[in-house]
Tab-separated table of C-alpha atoms in Angstrom:
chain	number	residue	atom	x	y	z
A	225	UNK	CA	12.386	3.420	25.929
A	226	UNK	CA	9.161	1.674	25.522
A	227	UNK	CA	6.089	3.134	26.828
A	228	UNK	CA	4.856	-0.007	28.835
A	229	UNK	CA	6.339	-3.271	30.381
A	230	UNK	CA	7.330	-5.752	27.772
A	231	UNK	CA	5.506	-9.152	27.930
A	232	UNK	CA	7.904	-11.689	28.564
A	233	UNK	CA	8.247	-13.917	25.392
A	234	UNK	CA	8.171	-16.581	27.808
A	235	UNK	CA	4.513	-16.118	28.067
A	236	UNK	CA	4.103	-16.947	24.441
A	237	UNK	CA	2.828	-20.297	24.223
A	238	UNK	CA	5.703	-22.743	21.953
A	239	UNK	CA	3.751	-25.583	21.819
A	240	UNK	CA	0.018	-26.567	20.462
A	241	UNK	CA	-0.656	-28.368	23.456
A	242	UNK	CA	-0.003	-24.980	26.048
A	243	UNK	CA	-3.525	-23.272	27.139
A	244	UNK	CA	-3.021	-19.794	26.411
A	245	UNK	CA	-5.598	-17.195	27.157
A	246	UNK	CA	-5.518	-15.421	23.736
A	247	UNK	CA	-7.567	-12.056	24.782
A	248	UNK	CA	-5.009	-11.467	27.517
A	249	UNK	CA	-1.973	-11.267	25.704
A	250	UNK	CA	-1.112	-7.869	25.074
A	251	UNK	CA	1.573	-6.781	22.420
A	252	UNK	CA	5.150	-6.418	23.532
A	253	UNK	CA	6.932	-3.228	22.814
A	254	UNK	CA	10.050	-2.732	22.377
A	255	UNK	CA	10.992	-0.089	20.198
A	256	UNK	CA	8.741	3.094	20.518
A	257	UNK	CA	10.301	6.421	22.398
A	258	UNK	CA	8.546	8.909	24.363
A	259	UNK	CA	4.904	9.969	24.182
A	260	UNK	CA	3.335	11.466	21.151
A	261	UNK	CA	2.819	15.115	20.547
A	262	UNK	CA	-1.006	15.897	20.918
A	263	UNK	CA	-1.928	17.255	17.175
A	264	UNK	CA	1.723	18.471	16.681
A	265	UNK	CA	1.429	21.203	14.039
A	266	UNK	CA	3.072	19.971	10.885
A	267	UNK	CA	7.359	21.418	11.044
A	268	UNK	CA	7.373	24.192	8.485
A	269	UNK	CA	8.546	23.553	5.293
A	270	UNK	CA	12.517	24.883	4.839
A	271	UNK	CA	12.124	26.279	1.140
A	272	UNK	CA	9.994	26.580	-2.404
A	273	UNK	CA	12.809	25.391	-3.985
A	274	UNK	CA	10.995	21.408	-4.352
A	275	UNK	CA	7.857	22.962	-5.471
A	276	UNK	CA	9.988	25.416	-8.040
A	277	UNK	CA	11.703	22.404	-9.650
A	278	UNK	CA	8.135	20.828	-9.252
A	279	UNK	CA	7.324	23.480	-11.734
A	280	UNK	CA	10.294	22.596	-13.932
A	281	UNK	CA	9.470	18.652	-13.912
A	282	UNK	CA	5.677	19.385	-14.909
A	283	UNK	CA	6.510	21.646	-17.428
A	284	UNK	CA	9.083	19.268	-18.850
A	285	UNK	CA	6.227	16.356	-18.583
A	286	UNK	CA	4.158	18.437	-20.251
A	287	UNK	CA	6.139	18.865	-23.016
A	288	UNK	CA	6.677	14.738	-23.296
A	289	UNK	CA	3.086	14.350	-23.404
A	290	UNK	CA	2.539	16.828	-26.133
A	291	UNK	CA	5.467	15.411	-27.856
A	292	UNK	CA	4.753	11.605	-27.767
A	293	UNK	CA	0.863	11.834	-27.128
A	294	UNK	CA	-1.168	10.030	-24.584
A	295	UNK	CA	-3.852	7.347	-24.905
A	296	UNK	CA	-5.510	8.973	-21.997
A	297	UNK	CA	-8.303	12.023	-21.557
A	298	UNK	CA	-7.094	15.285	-21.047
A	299	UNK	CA	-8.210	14.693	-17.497
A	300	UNK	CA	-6.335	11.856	-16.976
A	301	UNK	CA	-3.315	13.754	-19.348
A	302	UNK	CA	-3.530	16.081	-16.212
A	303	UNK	CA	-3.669	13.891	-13.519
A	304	UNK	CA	-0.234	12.317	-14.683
A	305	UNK	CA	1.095	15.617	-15.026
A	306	UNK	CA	0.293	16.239	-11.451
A	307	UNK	CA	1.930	13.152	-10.569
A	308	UNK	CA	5.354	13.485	-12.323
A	309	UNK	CA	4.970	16.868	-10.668
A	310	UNK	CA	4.983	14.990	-7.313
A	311	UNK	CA	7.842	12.630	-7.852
A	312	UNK	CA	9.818	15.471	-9.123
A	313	UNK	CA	9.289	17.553	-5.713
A	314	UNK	CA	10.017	14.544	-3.279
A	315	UNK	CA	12.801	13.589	-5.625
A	316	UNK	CA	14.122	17.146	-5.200
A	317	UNK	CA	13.259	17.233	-1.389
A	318	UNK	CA	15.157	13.977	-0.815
A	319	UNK	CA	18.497	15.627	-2.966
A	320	UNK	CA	18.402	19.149	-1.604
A	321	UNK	CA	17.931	17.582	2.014
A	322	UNK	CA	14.538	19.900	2.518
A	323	UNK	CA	12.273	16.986	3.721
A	324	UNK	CA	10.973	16.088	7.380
A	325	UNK	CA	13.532	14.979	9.507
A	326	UNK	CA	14.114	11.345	10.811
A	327	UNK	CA	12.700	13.096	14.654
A	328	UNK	CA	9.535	14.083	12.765
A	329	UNK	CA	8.420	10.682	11.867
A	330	UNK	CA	9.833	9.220	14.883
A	331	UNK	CA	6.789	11.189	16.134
A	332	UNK	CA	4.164	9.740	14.033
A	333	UNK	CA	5.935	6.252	14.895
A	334	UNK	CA	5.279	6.702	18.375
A	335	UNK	CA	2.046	8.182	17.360
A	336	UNK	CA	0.900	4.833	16.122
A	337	UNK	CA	2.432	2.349	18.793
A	338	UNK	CA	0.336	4.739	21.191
A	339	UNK	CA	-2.310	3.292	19.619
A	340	UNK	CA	-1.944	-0.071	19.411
A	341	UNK	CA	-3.198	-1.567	21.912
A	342	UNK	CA	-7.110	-1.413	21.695
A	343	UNK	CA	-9.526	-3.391	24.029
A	344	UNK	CA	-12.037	-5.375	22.291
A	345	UNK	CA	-10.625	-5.519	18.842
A	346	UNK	CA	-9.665	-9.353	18.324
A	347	UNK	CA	-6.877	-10.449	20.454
A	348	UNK	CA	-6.436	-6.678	21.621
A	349	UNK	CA	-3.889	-4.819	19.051
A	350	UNK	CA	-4.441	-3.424	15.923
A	351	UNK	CA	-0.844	-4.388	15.124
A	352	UNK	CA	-1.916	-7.461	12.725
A	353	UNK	CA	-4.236	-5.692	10.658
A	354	UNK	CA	-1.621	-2.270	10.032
A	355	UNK	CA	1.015	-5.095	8.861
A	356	UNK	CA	-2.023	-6.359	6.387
A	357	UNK	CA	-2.529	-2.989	5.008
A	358	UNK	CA	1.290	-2.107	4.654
A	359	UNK	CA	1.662	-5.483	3.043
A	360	UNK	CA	-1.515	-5.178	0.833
A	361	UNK	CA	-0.521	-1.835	-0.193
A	362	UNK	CA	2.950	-2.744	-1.526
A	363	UNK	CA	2.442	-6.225	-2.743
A	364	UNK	CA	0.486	-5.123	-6.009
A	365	UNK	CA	3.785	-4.503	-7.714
A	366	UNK	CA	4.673	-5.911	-11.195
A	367	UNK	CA	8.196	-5.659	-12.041
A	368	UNK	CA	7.211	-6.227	-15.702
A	369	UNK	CA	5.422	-2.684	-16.495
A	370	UNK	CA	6.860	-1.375	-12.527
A	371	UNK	CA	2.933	-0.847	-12.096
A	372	UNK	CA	1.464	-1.095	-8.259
A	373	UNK	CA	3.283	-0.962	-5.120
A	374	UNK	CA	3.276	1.503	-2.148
A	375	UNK	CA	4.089	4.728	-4.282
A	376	UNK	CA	0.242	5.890	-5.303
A	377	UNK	CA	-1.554	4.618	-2.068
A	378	UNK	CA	-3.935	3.593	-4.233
A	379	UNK	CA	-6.420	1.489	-1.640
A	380	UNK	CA	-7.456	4.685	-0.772
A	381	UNK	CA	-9.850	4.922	-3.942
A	382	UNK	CA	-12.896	2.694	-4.018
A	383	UNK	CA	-11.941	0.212	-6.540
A	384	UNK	CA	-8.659	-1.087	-4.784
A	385	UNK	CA	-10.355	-0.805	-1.711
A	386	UNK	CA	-13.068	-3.249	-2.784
A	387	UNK	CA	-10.188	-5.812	-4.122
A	388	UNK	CA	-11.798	-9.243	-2.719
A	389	UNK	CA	-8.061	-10.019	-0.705
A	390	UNK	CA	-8.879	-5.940	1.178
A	391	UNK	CA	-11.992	-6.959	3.188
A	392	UNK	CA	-11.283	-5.729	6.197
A	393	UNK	CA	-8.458	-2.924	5.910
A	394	UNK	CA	-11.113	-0.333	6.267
A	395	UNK	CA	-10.739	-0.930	9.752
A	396	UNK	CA	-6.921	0.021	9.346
A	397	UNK	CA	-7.473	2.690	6.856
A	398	UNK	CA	-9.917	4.384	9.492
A	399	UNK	CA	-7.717	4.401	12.318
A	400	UNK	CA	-4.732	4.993	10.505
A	401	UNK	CA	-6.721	8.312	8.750
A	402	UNK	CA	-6.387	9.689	12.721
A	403	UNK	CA	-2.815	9.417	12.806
A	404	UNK	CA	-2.917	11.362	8.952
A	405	UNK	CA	-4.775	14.024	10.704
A	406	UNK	CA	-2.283	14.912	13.653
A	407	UNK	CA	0.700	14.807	11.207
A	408	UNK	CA	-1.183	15.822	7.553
A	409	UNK	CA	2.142	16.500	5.968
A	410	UNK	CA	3.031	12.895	5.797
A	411	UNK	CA	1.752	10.943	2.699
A	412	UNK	CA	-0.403	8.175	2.719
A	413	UNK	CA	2.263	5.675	1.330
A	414	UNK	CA	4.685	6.594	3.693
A	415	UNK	CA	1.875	6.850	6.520
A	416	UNK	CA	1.046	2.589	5.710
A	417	UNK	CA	4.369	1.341	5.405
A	418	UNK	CA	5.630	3.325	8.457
A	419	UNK	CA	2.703	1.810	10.574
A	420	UNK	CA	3.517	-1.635	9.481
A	421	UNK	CA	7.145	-1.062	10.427
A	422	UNK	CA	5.753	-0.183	13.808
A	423	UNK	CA	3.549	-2.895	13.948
A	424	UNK	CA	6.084	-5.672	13.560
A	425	UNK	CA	8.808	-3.961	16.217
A	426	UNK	CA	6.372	-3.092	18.554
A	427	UNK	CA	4.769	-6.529	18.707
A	428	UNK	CA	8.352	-7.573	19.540
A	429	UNK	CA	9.532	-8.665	15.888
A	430	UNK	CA	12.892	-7.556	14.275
A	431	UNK	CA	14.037	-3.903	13.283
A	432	UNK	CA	12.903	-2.802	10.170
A	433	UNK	CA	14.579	-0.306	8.105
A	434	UNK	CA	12.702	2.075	6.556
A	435	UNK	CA	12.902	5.911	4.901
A	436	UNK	CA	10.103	8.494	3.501
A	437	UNK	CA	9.759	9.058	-0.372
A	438	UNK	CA	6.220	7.673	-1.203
A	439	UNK	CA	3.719	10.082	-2.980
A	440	UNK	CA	-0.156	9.913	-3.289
A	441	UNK	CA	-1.452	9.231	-6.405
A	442	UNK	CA	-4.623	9.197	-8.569
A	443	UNK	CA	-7.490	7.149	-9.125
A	444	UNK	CA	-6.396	6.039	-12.390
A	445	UNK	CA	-3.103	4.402	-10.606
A	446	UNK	CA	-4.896	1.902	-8.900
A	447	UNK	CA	-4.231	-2.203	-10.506
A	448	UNK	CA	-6.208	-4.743	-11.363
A	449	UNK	CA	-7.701	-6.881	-9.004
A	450	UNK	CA	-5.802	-10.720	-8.790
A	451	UNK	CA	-2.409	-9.249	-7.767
A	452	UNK	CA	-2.007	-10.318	-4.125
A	453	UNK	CA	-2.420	-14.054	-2.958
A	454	UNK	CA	-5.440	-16.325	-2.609
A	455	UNK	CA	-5.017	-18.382	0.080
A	456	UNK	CA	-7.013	-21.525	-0.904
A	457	UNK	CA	-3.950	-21.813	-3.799
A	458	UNK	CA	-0.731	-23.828	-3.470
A	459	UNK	CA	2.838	-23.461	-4.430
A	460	UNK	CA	2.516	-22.768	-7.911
A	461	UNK	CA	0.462	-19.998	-7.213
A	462	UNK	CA	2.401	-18.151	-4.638
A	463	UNK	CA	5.376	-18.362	-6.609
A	464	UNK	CA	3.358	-16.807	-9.925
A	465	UNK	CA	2.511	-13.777	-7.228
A	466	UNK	CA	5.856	-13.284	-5.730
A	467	UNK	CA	7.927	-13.795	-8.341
A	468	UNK	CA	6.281	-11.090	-10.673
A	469	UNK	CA	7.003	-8.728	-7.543
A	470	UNK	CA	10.314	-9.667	-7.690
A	471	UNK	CA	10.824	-12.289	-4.804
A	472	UNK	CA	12.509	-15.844	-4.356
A	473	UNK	CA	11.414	-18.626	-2.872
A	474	UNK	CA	13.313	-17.806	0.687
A	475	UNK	CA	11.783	-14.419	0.331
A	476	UNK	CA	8.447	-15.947	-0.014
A	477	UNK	CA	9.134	-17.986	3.264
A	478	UNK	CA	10.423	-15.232	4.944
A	479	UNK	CA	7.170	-12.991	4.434
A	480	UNK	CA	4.666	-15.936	4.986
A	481	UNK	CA	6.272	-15.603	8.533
A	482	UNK	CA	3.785	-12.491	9.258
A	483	UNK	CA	1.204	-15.166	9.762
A	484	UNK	CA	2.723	-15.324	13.419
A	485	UNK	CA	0.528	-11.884	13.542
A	486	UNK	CA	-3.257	-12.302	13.450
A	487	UNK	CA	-6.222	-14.395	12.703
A	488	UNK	CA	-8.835	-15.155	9.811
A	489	UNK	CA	-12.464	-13.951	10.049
A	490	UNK	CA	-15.363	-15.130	8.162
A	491	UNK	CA	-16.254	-12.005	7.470
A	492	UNK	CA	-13.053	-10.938	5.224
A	493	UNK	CA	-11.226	-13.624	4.078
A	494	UNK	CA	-13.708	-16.315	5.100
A	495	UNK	CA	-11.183	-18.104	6.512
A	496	UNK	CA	-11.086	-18.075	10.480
A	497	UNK	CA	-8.972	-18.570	13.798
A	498	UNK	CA	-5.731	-17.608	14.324
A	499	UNK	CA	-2.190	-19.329	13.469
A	500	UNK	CA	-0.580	-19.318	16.433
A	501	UNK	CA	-1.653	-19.167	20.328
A	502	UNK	CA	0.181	-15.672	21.266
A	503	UNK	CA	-1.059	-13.792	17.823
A	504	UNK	CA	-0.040	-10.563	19.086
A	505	UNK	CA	3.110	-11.705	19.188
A	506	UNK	CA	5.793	-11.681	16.382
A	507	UNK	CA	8.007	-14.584	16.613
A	508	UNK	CA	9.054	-17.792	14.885
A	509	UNK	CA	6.098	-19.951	16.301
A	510	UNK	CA	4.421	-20.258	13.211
A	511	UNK	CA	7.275	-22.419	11.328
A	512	UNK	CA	7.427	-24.293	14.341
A	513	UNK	CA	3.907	-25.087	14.521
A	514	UNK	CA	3.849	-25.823	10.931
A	515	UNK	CA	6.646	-28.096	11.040
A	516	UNK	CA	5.910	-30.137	14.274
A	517	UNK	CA	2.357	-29.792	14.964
A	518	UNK	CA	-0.347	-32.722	13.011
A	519	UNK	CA	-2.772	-30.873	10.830
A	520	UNK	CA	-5.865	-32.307	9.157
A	521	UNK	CA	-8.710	-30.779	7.369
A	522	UNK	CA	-11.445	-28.941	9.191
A	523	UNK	CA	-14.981	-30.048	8.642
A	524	UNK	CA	-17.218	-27.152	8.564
A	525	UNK	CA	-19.095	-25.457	6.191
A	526	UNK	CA	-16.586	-22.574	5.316
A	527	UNK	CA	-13.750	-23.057	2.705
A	528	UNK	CA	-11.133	-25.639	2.758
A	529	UNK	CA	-8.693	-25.131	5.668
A	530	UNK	CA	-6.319	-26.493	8.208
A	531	UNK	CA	-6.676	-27.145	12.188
A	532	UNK	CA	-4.345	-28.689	14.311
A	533	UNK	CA	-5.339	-32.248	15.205
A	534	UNK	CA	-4.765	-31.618	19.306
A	535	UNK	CA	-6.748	-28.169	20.381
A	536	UNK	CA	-8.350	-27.607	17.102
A	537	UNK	CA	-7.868	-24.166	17.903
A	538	UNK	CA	-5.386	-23.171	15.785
A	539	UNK	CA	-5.784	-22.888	11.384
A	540	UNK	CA	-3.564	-23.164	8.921
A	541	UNK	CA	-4.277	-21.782	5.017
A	542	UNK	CA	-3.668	-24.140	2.049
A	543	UNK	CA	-0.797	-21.626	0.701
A	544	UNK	CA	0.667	-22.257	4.141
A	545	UNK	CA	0.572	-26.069	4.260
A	546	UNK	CA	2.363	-25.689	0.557
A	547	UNK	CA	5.298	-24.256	2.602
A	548	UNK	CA	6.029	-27.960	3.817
A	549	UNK	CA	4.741	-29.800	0.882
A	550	UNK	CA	7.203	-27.982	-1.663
A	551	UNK	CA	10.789	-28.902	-0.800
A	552	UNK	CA	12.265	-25.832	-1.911
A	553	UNK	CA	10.017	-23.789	0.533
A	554	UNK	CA	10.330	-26.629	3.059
A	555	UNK	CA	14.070	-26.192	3.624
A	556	UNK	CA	13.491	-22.597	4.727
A	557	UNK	CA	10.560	-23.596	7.128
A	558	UNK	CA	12.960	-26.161	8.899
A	559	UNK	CA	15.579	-23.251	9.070
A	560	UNK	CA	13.180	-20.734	10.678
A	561	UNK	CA	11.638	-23.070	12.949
A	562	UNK	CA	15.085	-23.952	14.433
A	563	UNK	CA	16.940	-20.478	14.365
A	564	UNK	CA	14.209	-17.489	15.059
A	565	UNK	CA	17.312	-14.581	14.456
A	566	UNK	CA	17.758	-16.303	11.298
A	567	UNK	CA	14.370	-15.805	10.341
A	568	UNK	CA	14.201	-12.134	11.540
A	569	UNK	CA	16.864	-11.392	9.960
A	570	UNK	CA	15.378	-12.731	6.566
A	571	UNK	CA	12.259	-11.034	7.449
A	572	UNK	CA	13.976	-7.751	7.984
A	573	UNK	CA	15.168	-7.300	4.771
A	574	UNK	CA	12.401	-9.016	2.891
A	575	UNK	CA	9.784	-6.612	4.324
A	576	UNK	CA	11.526	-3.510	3.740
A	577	UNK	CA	11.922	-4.945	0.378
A	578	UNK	CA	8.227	-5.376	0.025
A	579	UNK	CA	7.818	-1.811	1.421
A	580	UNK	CA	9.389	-0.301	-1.478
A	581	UNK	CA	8.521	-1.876	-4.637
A	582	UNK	CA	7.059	0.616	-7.184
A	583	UNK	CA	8.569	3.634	-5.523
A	584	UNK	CA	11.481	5.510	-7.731
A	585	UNK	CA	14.909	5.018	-6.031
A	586	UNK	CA	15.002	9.256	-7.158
A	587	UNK	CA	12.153	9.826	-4.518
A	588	UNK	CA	14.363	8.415	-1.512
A	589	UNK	CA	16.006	10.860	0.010
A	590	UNK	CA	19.300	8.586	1.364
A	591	UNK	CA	19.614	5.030	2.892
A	592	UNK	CA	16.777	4.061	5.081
A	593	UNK	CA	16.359	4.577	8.987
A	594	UNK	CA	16.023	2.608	11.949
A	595	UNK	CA	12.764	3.545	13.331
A	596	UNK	CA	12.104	3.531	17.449
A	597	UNK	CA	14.463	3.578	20.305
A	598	UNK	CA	15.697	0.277	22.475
């Protein structure tokens, strides 16, 4: 059962021209089961059998490497070595059943909706931001070379990190690094995605499925900077970044849908204001704001964005306007804007989608779990 009383969705504000009192909306949970263990001490590990065939896959790397050569130092000869040594052991936990059990990260998920909620931080949940890191840490995929994605964790080294689209997700990284300390067995790819799982249920959005598998990677994993969208583009562009990550244009609707989540600061993005008037809130309201609400250009001295013409309190992002301009996109808008299960249903599958790209079907240990409790 959920830890505190559900805000009513009726609260939400539906329409631009509601007052809503954005700092007092609080998220609405839904999914998260009893209390967290205090610092649980991590379950002990069943047998050496992973890290045994761990031995077998890294000598058999090993052997490829001196075989076919590498264009790499020895070092980084070694850190790859290291890594197929990884994917080998959570391949073989996953097969031989010898991984953490779906009640031991149940308990870092209810770790992290604990946590939620935090006075004083923009609209008063860290639930936005976790669903920007879990996003930005999968959607550096390339299908082409299967480079990126949320295998490595690679935005914890400082180059990814300082990726122009990552301002900001320090904040996340920080406060997610707490949670990494109570359970340290978990792995930092896992660790992301997971908390953007919980941030979308427990802000009252759609069940996401979702299973461990992810390894931490090296330095020398992390991608080139360009891969995730800029938001003063248009349609052309977000298609060029979904598409190489494997999406369609639905799917690309579907995900744009987070932007029900959140707000822009000048700080990060340099874009600013929120989307919606309940941003805490997961829901449909930002189709239906997009479709029926008038936007025009706001005149300030920041980069080009939208505000709606009747509070001007509200912003919308070129790549978002695009959604209605292109007809292809549009048709989706007009569906999700009508039919809200439609779109979390869409959503569901498209995000778990996202959540996995770049990570070895091997390293999965079966089909993927329904996080939380109703």
């Amino acid at each position: 059962m959920s830890l505190r009383t559900p805000m009513l969705r009726a609260t939400a504000a539906r329409r631009a021209g509601q007052s809503v009192n954005l700092r007092t909306q609080v998220v609405r949970r839904r999914f998260a089961s009893s209390g967290p263990e205090v610092n649980p001490p991590p379950p002990p590990r069943s047998s050496s059998v992973p890290y045994l065939l761990a031995g077998v896959g890294l000598a058999a790397a090993g052997a490829a490497y001196l075989f076919y050569g590498t264009d790499g130092t020895p070092r980084d000869t070694a850190k790859e070595l290291k890594s197929s040594a990884r994917g080998v052991a959570a391949a073989a936990e996953g097969k031989l059943g010898l991984r953490h059990s779906q009640q031991d990260y149940q308990k870092v998920y209810d770790a992290i909706a604990e946590k939620l909620e935090q006075e004083g931080y923009d609209d008063g949940s860290l639930a936005p931001v976790l669903v920007r890191l879990a996003w930005h840490s999968s959607g550096t995929y390339n299908k082409e070379d299967n480079t990126g994605g949320s295998n490595y964790a690679t935005m914890r080294f400082k180059p990814e990190a300082e990726h122009g689209a990552n301002n900001g997700l320090n904040i996340a990284r920080d406060h997610m690094q707490k949670i990494k300390d109570a359970f340290p067995w978990i792995s930092y790819g896992d660790l992301w995605t997971l908390g953007g799982v919980v941030a979308v249920q427990e802000s009252g959005g759609p069940t996401v499925p979702w299973r461990p598998g992810r390894i931490d990677g090296f330095e020398h994993h992390v991608t080139p900077d360009g891969r995730l969208p800029d938001a003063a583009q248009a349609q052309d562009h977000l298609r060029f970044i979904f598409y190489r990550m494997g999406f369609n244009d639905q799917e690309i609707v579907a995900l744009s849908g987070a932007h029900a989540l959140g707000r822009c600061h000048t700080d990060r993005s340099g874009f600013e204001g929120p989307w919606t008037f309940s941003p805490v809130t997961f829901s449909n309201q930002y189709f239906t704001l997009l479709q029926d609400e008038p936007w025009q250009w706001r005149k300030w001295k920041g980069p080009a964005q939208y505000e709606d013409k009747k509070t001007k309190s509200l912003m919308m992002l070129p790549t978002d306007m695009a959604l209605v301009k292109d007809k292809s996109f549009k048709k989706f808008v007009d569906i999700y804007a009508k039919d809200e299960d439609a779109f979390f249903k869409d959503f569901s599958k498209a995000f778990a989608k996202l959540l996995e790209l770049g990570v070895p079907t091997s390293q999965f240990a079966g089909d993927a779990w329904k996080m939380g409790s109703e």
